[in-house]
Short mmCIF file of C-alpha atoms in Angstrom, two decimals:
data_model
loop_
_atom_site.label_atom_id
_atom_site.label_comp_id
_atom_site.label_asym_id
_atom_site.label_seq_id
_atom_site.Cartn_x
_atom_site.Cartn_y
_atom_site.Cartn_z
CA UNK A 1 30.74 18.53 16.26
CA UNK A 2 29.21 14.90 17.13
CA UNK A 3 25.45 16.74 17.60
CA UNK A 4 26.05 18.44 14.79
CA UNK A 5 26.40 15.87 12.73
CA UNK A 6 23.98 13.89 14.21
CA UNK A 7 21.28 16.93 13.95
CA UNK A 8 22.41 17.00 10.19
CA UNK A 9 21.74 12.96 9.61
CA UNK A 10 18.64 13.26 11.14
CA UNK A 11 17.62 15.97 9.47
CA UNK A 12 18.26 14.05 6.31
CA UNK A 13 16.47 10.92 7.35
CA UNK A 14 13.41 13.32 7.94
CA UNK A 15 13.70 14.88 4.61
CA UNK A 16 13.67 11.46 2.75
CA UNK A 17 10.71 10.04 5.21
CA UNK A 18 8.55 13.12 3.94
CA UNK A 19 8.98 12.44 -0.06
CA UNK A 20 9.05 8.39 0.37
CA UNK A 21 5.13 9.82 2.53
CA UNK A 22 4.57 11.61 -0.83
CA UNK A 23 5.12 9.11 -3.30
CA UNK A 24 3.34 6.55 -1.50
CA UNK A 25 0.36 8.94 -1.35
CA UNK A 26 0.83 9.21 -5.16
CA UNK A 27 0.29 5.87 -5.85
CA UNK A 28 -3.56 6.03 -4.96
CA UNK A 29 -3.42 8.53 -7.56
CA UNK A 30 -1.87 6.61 -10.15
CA UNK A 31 -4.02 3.53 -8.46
CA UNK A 32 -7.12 5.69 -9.58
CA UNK A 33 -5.97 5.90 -13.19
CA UNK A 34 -4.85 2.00 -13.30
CA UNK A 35 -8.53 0.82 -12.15
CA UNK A 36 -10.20 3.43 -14.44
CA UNK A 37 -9.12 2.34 -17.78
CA UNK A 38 -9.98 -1.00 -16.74
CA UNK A 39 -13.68 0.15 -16.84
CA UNK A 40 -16.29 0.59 -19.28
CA UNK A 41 -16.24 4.37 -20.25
CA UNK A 42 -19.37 5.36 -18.32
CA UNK A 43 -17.91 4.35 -14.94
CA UNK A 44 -14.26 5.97 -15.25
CA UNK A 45 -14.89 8.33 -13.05
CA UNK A 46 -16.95 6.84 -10.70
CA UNK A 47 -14.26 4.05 -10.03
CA UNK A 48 -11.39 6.36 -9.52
CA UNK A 49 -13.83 8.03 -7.11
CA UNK A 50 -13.62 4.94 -5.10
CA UNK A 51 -9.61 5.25 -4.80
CA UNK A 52 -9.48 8.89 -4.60
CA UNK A 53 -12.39 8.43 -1.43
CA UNK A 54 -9.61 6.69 0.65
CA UNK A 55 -7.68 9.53 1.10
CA UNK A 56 -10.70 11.31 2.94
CA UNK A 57 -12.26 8.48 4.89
CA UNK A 58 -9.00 6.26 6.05
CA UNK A 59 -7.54 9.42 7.09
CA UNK A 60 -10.23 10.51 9.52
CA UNK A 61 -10.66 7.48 10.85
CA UNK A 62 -6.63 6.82 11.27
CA UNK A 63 -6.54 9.97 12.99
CA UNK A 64 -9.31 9.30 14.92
CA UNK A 65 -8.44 5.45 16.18
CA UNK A 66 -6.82 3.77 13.20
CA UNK A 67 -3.25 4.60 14.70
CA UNK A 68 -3.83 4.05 18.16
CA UNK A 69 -5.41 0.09 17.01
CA UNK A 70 -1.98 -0.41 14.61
CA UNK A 71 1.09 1.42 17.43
CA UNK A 72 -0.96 1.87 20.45
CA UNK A 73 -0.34 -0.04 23.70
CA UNK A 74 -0.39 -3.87 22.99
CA UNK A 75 -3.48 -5.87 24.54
CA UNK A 76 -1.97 -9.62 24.32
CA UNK A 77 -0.22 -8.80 21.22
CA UNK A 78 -3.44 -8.70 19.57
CA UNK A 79 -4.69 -5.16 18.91
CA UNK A 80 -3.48 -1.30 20.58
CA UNK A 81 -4.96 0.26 22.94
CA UNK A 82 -7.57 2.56 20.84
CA UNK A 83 -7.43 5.50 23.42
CA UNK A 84 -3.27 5.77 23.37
CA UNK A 85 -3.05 8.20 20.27
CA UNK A 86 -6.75 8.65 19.98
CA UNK A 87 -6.76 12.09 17.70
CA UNK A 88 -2.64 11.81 17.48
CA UNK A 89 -2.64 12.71 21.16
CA UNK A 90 1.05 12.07 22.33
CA UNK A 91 2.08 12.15 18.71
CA UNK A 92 4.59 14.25 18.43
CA UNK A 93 8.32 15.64 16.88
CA UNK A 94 10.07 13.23 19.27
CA UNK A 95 10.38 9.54 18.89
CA UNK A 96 9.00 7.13 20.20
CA UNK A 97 11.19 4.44 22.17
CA UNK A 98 10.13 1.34 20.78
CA UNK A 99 8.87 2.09 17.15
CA UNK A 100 10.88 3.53 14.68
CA UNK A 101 13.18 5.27 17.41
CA UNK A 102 15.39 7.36 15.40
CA UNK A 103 12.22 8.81 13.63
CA UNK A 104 10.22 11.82 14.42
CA UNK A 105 6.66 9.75 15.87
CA UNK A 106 4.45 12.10 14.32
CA UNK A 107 6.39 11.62 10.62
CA UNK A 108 6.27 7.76 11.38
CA UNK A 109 2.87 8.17 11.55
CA UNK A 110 1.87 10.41 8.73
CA UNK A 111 4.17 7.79 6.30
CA UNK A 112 1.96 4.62 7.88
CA UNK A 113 -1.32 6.85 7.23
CA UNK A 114 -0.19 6.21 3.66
CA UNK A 115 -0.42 2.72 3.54
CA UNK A 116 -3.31 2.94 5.41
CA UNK A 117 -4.96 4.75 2.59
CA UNK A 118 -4.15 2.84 -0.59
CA UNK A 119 -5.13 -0.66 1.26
CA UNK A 120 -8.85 -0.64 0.95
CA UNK A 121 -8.90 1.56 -2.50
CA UNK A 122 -6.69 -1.70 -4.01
CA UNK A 123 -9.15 -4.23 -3.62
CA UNK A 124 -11.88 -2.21 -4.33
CA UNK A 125 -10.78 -3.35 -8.15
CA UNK A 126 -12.24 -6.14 -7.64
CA UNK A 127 -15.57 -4.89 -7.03
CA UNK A 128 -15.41 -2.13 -9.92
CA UNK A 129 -18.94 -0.86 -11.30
CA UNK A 130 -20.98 -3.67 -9.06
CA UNK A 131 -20.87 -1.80 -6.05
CA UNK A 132 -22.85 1.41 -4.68
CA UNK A 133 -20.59 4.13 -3.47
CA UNK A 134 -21.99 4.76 0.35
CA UNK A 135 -21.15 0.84 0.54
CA UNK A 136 -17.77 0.85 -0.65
CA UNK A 137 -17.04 3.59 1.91
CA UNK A 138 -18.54 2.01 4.72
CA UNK A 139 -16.71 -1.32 3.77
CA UNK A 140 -13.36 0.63 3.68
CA UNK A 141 -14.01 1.73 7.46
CA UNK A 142 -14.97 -1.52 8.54
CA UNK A 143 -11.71 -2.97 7.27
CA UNK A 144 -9.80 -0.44 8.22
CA UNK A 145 -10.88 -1.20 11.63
CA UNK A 146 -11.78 -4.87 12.02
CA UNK A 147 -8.65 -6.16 9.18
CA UNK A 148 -6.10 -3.75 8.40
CA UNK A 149 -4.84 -1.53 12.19
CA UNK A 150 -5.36 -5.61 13.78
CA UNK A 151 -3.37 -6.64 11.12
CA UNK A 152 -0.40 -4.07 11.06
CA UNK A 153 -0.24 -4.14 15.04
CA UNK A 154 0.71 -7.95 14.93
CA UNK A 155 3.13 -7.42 12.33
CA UNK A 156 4.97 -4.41 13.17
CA UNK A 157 4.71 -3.35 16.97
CA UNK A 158 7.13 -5.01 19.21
CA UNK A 159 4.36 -7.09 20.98
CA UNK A 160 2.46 -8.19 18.05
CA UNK A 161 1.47 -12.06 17.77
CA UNK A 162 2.99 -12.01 14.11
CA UNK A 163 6.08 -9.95 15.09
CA UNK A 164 6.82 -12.42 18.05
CA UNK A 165 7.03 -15.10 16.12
CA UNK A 166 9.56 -13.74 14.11
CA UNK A 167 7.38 -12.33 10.36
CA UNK A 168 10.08 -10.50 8.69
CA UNK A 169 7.21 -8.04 6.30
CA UNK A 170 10.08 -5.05 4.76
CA UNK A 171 7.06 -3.09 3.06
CA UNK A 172 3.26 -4.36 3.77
CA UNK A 173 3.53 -7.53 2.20
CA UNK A 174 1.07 -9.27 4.74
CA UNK A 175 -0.32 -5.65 6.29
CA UNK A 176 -1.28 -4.41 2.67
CA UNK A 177 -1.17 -7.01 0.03
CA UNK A 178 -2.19 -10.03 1.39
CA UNK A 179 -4.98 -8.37 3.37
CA UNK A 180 -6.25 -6.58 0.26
CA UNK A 181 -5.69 -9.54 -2.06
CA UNK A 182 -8.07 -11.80 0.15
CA UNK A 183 -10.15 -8.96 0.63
CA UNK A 184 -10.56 -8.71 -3.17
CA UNK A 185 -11.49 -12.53 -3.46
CA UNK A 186 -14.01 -12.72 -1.05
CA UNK A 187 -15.66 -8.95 -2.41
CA UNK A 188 -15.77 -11.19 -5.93
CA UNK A 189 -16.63 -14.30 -4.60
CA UNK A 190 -19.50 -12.50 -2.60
CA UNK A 191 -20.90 -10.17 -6.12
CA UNK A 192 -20.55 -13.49 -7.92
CA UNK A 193 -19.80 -13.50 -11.78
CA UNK A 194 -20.20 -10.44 -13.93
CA UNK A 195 -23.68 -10.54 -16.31
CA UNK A 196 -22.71 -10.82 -19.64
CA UNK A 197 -23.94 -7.08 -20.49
CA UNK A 198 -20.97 -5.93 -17.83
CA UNK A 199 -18.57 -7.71 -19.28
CA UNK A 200 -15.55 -4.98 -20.74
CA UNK A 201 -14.87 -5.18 -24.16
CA UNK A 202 -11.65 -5.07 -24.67
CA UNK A 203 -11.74 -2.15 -27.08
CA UNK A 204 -12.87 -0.22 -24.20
CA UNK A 205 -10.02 -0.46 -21.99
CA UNK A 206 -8.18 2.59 -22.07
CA UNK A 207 -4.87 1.86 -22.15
CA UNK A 208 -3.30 5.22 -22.10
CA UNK A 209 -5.06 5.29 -18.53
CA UNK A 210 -3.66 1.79 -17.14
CA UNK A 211 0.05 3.30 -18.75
CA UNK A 212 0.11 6.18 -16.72
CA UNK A 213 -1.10 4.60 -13.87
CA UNK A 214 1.37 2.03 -13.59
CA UNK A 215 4.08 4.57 -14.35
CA UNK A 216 2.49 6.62 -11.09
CA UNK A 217 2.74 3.45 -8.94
CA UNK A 218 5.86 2.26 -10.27
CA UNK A 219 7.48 5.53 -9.29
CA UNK A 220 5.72 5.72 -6.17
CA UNK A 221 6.61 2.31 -5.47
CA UNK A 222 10.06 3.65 -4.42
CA UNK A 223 8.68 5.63 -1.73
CA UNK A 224 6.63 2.60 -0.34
CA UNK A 225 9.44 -0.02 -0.13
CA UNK A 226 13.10 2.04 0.00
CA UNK A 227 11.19 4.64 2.23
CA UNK A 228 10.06 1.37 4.98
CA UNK A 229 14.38 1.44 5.76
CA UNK A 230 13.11 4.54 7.46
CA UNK A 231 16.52 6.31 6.97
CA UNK A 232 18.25 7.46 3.84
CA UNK A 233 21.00 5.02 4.13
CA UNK A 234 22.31 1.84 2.10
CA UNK A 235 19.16 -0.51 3.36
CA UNK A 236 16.92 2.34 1.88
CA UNK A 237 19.47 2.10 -1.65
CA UNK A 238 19.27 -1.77 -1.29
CA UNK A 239 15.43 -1.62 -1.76
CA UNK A 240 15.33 0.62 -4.22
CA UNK A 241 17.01 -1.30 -6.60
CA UNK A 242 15.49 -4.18 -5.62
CA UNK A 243 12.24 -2.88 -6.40
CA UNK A 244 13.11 -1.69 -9.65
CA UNK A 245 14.64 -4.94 -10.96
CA UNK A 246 11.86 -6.65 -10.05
CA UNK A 247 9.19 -5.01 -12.02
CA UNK A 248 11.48 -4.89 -14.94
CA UNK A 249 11.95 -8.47 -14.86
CA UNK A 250 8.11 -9.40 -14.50
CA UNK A 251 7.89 -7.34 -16.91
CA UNK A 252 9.51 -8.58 -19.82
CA UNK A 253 8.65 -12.28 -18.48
CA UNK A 254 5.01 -11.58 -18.74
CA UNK A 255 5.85 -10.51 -22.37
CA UNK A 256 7.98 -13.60 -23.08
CA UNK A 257 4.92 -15.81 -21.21
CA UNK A 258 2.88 -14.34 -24.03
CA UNK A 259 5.44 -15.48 -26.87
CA UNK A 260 5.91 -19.01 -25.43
CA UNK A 261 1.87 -19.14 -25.38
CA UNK A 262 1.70 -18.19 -28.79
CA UNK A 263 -0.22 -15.22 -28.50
CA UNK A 264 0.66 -11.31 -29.00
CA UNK A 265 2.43 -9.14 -26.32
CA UNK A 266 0.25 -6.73 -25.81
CA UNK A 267 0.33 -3.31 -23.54
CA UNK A 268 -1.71 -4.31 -21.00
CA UNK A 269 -0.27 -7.02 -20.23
CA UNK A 270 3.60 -5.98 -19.89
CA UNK A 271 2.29 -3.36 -17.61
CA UNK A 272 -0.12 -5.48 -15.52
CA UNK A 273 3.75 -7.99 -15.14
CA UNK A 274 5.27 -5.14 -14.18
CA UNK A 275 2.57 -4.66 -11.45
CA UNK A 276 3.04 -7.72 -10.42
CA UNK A 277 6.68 -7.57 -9.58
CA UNK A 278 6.51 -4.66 -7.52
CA UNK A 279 3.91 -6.43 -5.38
CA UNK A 280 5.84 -9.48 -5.20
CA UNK A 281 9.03 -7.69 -3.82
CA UNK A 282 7.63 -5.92 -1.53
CA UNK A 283 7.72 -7.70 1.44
CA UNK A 284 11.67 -8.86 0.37
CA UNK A 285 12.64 -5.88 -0.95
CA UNK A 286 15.25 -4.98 1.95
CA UNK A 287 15.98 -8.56 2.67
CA UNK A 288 17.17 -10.26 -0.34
CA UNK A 289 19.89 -9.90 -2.73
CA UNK A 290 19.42 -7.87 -6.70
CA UNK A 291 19.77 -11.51 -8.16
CA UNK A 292 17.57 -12.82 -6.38
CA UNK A 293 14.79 -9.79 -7.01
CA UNK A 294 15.09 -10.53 -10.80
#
């Protein structure tokens, strides 16, 4: 009766690891659609390319290395072995002892491969219509290999520098965020300031666009922080409605920052807030209180 139980539990751990993989996978989607109608109509497509390209090339190359740099065997707490799960060799149904123990390895590793993916497509906002495609791939593989797997092995394997010193990171706060968001500023810094010709006019934003795709990250958002508890259990619940709280709250205080400014709420704006609050809950988001959250 105890295995059976325990069979059934872990069965239902797995079952909420594979949707919280699929709605983090959706949010590159809704990513795409969030960038685009920030764009000047010509380049819609061309800049949800860029998000929709991460899928593809972060994937390969995860498979490849990528996961073997992040969970591989620790060199000095500094970067995995590359050759441990070269190709997902040795990833398999059963888990593994020191990461994420009471999850299937190879399910752990297809729900990282989705963070993974939507790292390099977020700061490639930034960098929207100034530059070439074959550069903004090759600039997602070279931070996918010299930032991001470096970055998520200190954090998040046992003998990481980061993770030794005690970074508590619920949901790729530093891994994802932080890495993106500097990643963003120096890809600006480095273009330098937009010519006045590709400047957006506001009438050209397409705000239907930057709706949905906040509603696809918002909902994916779920996925990304409850589904980093790693079980379907009250941590999981605890994030959740963490993350949810938040965004509502930036929300609305993005629209009241508005009022107090004296100018008029508009669209974009409550939606970019709400943005906002999911990002900044994200690395708290199993950690802190629903009070606190708000």
């Amino acid at each position: 009766m105890i295995s059976t139980f325990v069979d059934k539990t872990k069965e239902k751990w797995s079952m909420w690891m594979l949707t919280a993989a699929g709605l983090v996978l959706l949010m590159t989607l809704g990513l795409s659609f969030f960038y685009g109608g920030m764009v000047r109509a010509k380049n819609v497509v061309s800049t949800m390319l860029r998000s929709f390209i991460a899928l593809g090339v972060v994937s390969i190359f995860r498979y490849a290395i990528g996961f073997s740099q992040a969970f591989g065997d620790s060199l000095n707490g500094w970067i995995g072995n590359p050759l441990s799960f070269a190709f997902f060799n040795e990833v398999g149904t059963a888990p593994h002892p020191r990461i994420a123990s009471g999850t299937p390895f190879i399910l752990f590793a297809a729900f990282q491969l989705k963070f993974a993916i939507i790292t390099p497509a977020l700061f490639m906002g930034s960098m929207a219509e100034r530059l070439q495609f074959c550069r903004c791939v090759v600039l997602m593989v070279l931070f996918s290999l010299i930032v991001y797997c470096p970055l998520a092995h200190w954090t998040w394997y046992p003998d990481g520098v980061l993770y030794q010193l005690g970074e508590l990171d619920f949901a790729c706060g530093t891994v994802v965020h932080i890495s993106a968001g500097v990643m963003a500023l120096v890809g600006a810094w480095y273009l330098g300031p937009r010519k006045q010709k590709e400047i957006v006019d506001p009438s050209e934003v397409n705000v239907p666009y930057v709706i949905l795709g906040t509603g696809l990250l918002w909902f994916g958002w779920f996925g990304f922080n409850a589904g980093s508890a790693l079980a379907a259990e009250d941590l999981a619940v605890k994030a959740f409605v963490n993350t949810h709280f938040a965004s509502a709250a930036a929300m609305i205080g993005r629209i009241l920052f508005d009022v107090v400014m004296g100018r008029k709420p508009s669209a974009l704006g409550a939606w970019i807030g709400a943005v906002v609050g999911l990002v900044a809950i994200t690395p708290a988001a199993g950690f802190v209180s629903y009070g606190p959250s708000i």
